[in-house]
Short mmCIF file of C-alpha atoms in Angstrom, two decimals:
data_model
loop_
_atom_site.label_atom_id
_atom_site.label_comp_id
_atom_site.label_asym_id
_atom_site.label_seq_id
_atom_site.Cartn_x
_atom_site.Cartn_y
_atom_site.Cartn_z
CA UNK A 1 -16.62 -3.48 -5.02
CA UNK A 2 -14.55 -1.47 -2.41
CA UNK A 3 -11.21 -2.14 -3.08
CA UNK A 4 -9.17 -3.86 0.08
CA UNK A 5 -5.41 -2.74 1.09
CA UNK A 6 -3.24 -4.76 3.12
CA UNK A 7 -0.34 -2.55 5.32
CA UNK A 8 2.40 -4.96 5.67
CA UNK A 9 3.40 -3.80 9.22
CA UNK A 10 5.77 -4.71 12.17
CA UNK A 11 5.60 -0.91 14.29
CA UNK A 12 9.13 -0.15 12.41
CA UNK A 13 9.80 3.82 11.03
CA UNK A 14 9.56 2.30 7.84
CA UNK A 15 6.64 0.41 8.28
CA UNK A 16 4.80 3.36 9.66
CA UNK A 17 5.70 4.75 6.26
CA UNK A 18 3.48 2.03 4.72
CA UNK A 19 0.58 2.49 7.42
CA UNK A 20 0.99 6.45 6.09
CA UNK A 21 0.37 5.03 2.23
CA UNK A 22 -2.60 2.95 3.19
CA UNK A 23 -4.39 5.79 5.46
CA UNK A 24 -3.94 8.21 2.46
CA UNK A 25 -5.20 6.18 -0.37
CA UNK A 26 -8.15 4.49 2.05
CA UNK A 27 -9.23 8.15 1.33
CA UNK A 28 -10.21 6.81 -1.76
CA UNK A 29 -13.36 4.82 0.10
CA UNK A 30 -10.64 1.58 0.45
CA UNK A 31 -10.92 -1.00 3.03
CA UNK A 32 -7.45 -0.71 5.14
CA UNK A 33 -6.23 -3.63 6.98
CA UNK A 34 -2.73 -4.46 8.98
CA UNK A 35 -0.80 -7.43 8.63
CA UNK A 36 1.86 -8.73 10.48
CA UNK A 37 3.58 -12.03 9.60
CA UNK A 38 5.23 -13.92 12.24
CA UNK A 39 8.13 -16.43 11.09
CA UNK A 40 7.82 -19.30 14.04
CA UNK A 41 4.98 -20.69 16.00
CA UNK A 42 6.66 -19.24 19.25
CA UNK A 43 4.12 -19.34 22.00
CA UNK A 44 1.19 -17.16 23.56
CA UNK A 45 3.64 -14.19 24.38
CA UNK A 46 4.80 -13.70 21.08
CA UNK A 47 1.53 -13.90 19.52
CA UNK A 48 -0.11 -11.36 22.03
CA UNK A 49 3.37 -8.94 21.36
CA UNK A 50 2.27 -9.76 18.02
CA UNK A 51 -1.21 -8.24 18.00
CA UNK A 52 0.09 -5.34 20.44
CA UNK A 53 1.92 -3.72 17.47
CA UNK A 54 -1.26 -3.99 15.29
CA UNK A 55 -3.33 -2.51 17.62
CA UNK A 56 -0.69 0.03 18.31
CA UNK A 57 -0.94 0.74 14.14
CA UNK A 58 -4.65 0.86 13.97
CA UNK A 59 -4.92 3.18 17.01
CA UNK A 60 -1.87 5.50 15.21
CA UNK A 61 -4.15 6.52 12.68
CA UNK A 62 -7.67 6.64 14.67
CA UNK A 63 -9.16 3.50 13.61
CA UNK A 64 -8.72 0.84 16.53
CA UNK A 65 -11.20 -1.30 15.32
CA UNK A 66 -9.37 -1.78 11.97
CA UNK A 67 -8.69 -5.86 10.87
CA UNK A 68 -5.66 -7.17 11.75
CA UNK A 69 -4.15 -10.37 10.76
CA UNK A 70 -1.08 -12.35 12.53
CA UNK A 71 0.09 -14.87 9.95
CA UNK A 72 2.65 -17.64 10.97
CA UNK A 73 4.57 -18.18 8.12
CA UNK A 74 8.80 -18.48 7.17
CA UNK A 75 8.19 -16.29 4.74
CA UNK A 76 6.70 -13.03 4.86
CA UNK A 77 5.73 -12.08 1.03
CA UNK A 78 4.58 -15.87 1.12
CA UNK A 79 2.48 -15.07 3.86
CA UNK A 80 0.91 -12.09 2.66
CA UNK A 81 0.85 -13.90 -0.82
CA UNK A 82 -1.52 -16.17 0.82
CA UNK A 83 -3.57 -13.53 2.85
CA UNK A 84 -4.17 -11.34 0.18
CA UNK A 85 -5.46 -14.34 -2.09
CA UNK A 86 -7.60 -15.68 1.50
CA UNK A 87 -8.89 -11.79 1.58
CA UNK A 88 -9.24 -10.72 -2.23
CA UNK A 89 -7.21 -8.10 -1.33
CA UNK A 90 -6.89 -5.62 -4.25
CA UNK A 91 -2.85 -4.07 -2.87
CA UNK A 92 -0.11 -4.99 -0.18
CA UNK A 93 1.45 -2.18 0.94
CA UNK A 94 5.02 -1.78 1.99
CA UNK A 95 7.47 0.85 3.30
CA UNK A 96 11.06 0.94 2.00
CA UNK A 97 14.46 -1.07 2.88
CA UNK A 98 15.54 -0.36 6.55
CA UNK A 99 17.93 2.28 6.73
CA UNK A 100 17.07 3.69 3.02
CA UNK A 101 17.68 7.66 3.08
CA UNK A 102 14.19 9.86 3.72
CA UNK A 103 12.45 10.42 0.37
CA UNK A 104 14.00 7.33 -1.54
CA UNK A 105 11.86 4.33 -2.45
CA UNK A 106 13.49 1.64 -2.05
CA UNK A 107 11.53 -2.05 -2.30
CA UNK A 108 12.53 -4.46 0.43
CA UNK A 109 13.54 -8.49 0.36
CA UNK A 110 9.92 -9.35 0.56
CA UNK A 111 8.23 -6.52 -1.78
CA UNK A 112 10.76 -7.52 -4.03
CA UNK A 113 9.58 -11.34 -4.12
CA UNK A 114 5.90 -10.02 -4.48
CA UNK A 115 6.92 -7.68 -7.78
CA UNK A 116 8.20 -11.15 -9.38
CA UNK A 117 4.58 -12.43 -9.79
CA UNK A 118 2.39 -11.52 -7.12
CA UNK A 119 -1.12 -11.48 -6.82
CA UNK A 120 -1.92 -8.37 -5.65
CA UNK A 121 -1.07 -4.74 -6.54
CA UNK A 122 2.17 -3.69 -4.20
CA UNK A 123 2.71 -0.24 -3.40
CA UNK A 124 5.74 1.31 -1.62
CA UNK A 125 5.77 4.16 0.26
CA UNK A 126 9.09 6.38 0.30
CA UNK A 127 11.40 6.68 3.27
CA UNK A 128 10.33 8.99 5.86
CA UNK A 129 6.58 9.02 4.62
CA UNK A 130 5.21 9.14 7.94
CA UNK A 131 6.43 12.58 8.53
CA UNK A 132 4.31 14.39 5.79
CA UNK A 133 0.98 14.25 7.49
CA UNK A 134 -0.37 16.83 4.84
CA UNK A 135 0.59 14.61 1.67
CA UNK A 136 -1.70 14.95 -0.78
CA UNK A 137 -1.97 13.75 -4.40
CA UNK A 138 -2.87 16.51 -6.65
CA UNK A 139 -0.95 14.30 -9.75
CA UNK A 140 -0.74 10.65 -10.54
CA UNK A 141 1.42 9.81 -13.23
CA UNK A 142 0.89 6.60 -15.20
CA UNK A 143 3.36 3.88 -16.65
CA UNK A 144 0.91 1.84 -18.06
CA UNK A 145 3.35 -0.56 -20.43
CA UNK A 146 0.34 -0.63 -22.52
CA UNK A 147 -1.93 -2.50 -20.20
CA UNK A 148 -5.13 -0.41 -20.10
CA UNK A 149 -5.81 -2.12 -16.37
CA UNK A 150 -3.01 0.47 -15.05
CA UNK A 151 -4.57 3.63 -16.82
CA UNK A 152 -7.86 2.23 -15.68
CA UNK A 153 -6.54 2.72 -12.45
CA UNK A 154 -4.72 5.66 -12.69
CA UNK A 155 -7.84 7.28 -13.31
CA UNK A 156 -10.51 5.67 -10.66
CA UNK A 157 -7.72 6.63 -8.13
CA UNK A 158 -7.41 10.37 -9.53
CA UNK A 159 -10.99 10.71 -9.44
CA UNK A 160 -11.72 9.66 -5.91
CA UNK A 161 -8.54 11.55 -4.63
CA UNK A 162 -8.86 14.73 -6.89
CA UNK A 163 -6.05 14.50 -8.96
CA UNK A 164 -4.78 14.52 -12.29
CA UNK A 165 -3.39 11.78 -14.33
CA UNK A 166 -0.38 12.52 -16.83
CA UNK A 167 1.66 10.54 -18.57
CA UNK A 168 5.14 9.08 -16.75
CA UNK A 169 8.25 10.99 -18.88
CA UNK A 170 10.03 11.02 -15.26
CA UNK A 171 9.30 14.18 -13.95
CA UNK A 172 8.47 14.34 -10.04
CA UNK A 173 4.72 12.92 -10.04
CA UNK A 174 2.60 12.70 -6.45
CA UNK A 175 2.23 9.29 -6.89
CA UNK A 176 2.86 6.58 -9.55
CA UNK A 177 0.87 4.17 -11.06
CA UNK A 178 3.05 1.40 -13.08
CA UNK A 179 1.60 -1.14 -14.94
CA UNK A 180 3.16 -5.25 -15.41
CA UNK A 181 5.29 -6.27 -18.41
CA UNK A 182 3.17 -7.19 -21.31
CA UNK A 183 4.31 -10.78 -21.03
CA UNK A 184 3.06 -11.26 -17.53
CA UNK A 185 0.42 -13.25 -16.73
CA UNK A 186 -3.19 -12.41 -16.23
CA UNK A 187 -3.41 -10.86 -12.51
CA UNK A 188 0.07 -11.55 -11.71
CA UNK A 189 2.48 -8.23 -10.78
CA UNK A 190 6.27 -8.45 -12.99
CA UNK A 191 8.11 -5.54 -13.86
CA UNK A 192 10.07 -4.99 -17.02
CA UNK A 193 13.82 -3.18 -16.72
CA UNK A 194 12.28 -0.22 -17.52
CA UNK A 195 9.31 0.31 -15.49
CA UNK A 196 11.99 -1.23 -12.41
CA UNK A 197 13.94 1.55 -13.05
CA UNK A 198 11.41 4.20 -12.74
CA UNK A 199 10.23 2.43 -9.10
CA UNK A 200 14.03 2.15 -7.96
CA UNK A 201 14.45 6.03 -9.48
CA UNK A 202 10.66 7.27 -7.66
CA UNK A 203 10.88 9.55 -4.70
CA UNK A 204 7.21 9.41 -4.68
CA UNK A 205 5.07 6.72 -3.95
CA UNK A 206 4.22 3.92 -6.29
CA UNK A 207 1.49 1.29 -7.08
CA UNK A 208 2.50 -1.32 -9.29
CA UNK A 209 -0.36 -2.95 -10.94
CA UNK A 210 -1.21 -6.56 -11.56
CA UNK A 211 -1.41 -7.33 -15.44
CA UNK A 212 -4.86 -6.92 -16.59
CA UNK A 213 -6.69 -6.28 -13.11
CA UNK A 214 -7.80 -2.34 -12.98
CA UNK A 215 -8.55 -1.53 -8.92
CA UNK A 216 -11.73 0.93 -9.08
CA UNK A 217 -11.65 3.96 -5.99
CA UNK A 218 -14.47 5.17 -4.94
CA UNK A 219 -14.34 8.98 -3.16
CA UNK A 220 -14.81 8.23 0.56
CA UNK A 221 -18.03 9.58 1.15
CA UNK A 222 -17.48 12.90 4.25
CA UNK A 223 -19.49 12.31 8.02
CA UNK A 224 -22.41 14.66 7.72
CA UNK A 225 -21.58 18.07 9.21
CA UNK A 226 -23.46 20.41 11.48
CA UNK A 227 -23.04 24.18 10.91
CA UNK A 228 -21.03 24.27 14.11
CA UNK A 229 -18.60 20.67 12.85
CA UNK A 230 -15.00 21.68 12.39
CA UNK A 231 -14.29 20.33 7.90
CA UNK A 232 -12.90 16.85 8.98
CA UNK A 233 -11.01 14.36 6.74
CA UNK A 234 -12.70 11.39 5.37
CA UNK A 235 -12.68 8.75 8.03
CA UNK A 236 -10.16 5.37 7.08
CA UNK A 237 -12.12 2.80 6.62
CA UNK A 238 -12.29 -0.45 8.47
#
């Protein structure tokens, strides 16, 4: 089954970050959706502000007809908790902290929350992602805390992208797979110190694996060509 991303997004720098992450690993054939969680029931103004800024993120990377979700909830990882679960949504993805220096990943309030037993994979995209529009991922290192579900992944997402997978000894990696702590429950995300050191340390971006659950990428499949078609990249899906 095509494997379904959530962009945690508000029309922040940061955020845009995380829209950035989900456009470049819906190359993998993913589903991309936006998600914006509102934290009172306000009224019909803040709802249609509300669904502005999503269609403002879908049309930033060319796909205006993209899903988009408002959620009214007092908490946001709560709210995307519940989404993801509603959507069987395989990863939420997140930009960094406000004001955390460009290149550093840094895991916000609410990512933070959703690495203590989520139910979804949660990647985090590194400060200032937005502004490498030719990121690619020629190597994906793995941290698998011996949970083959991680390495599972590691590899379905290094064949669809075209990469290799290597072992995590904390050299600079194009993106990093980490698996959950061995004592973590079945589909829930938990780090152990060691693997939360690596994501606090990563100036890369990271996926952080529920315990158990391996997400399978398929390539994107390219828009058939004419001789006289410009090469295009594979088209996000929707």
């Amino acid at each position: 089954m095509t494997p379904r991303i959530i962009v945690s997004y508000d029309d922040t720098d940061n955020d845009r970050d995380a829209l950035a992450l989900g456009r470049l690993l819906a190359f993998s054939g993913a589903e991309l959706s936006l998600a914006y969680v509102r934290h009172s029931q306000g009224g019909a103004l803040e709802q249609k502000e509300a669904e502005e800024l999503l269609e403002r993120g879908a049309e930033a990377v060319g796909a205006p007809d993209m899903p988009r979700h408002v959620i009214v909830n007092p908490g946001t990882s709560v709210g995307l908790s519940e989404l993801a679960e509603r959507e069987s949504a395989d990863v939420i993805v997140f930009g960094s902290e406000y004001r955390t220096a460009a290149g550093i990943v840094k895991p916000g309030i609410s990512a933070h929350k959703l690495l203590l037993g989520g139910p979804a994979a949660i990647a985090v995209a590194p400060a200032g992602f937005r502004d490498r529009p030719s990121a690619g991922v020629s190597t994906i290192g793995v941290l698998d805390e011996g949970d083959d579900a991680a390495r599972a992944t590691a590899d379905s997402l290094a064949a669809a992208l075209g990469a290799t997978v290597v072992d995590f000894k904390g050299a600079p990696v194009d993106l990093l797979v980490v698996g959950s702590r061995p004592e973590s429950p079945q589909g829930k995300v938990t780090l152990s110190a060691s693997s939360d050191y690596a994501v606090e340390a990563a100036t890369y971006p990271v996926l952080v694996v529920p315990r158990g659950v391996t997400i399978r990428f398929e390539a994107a499949a390219p828009e058939p060509q004419t001789p006289q078609d410009e090469p295009e990249a594979p088209p996000v899906s929707a």
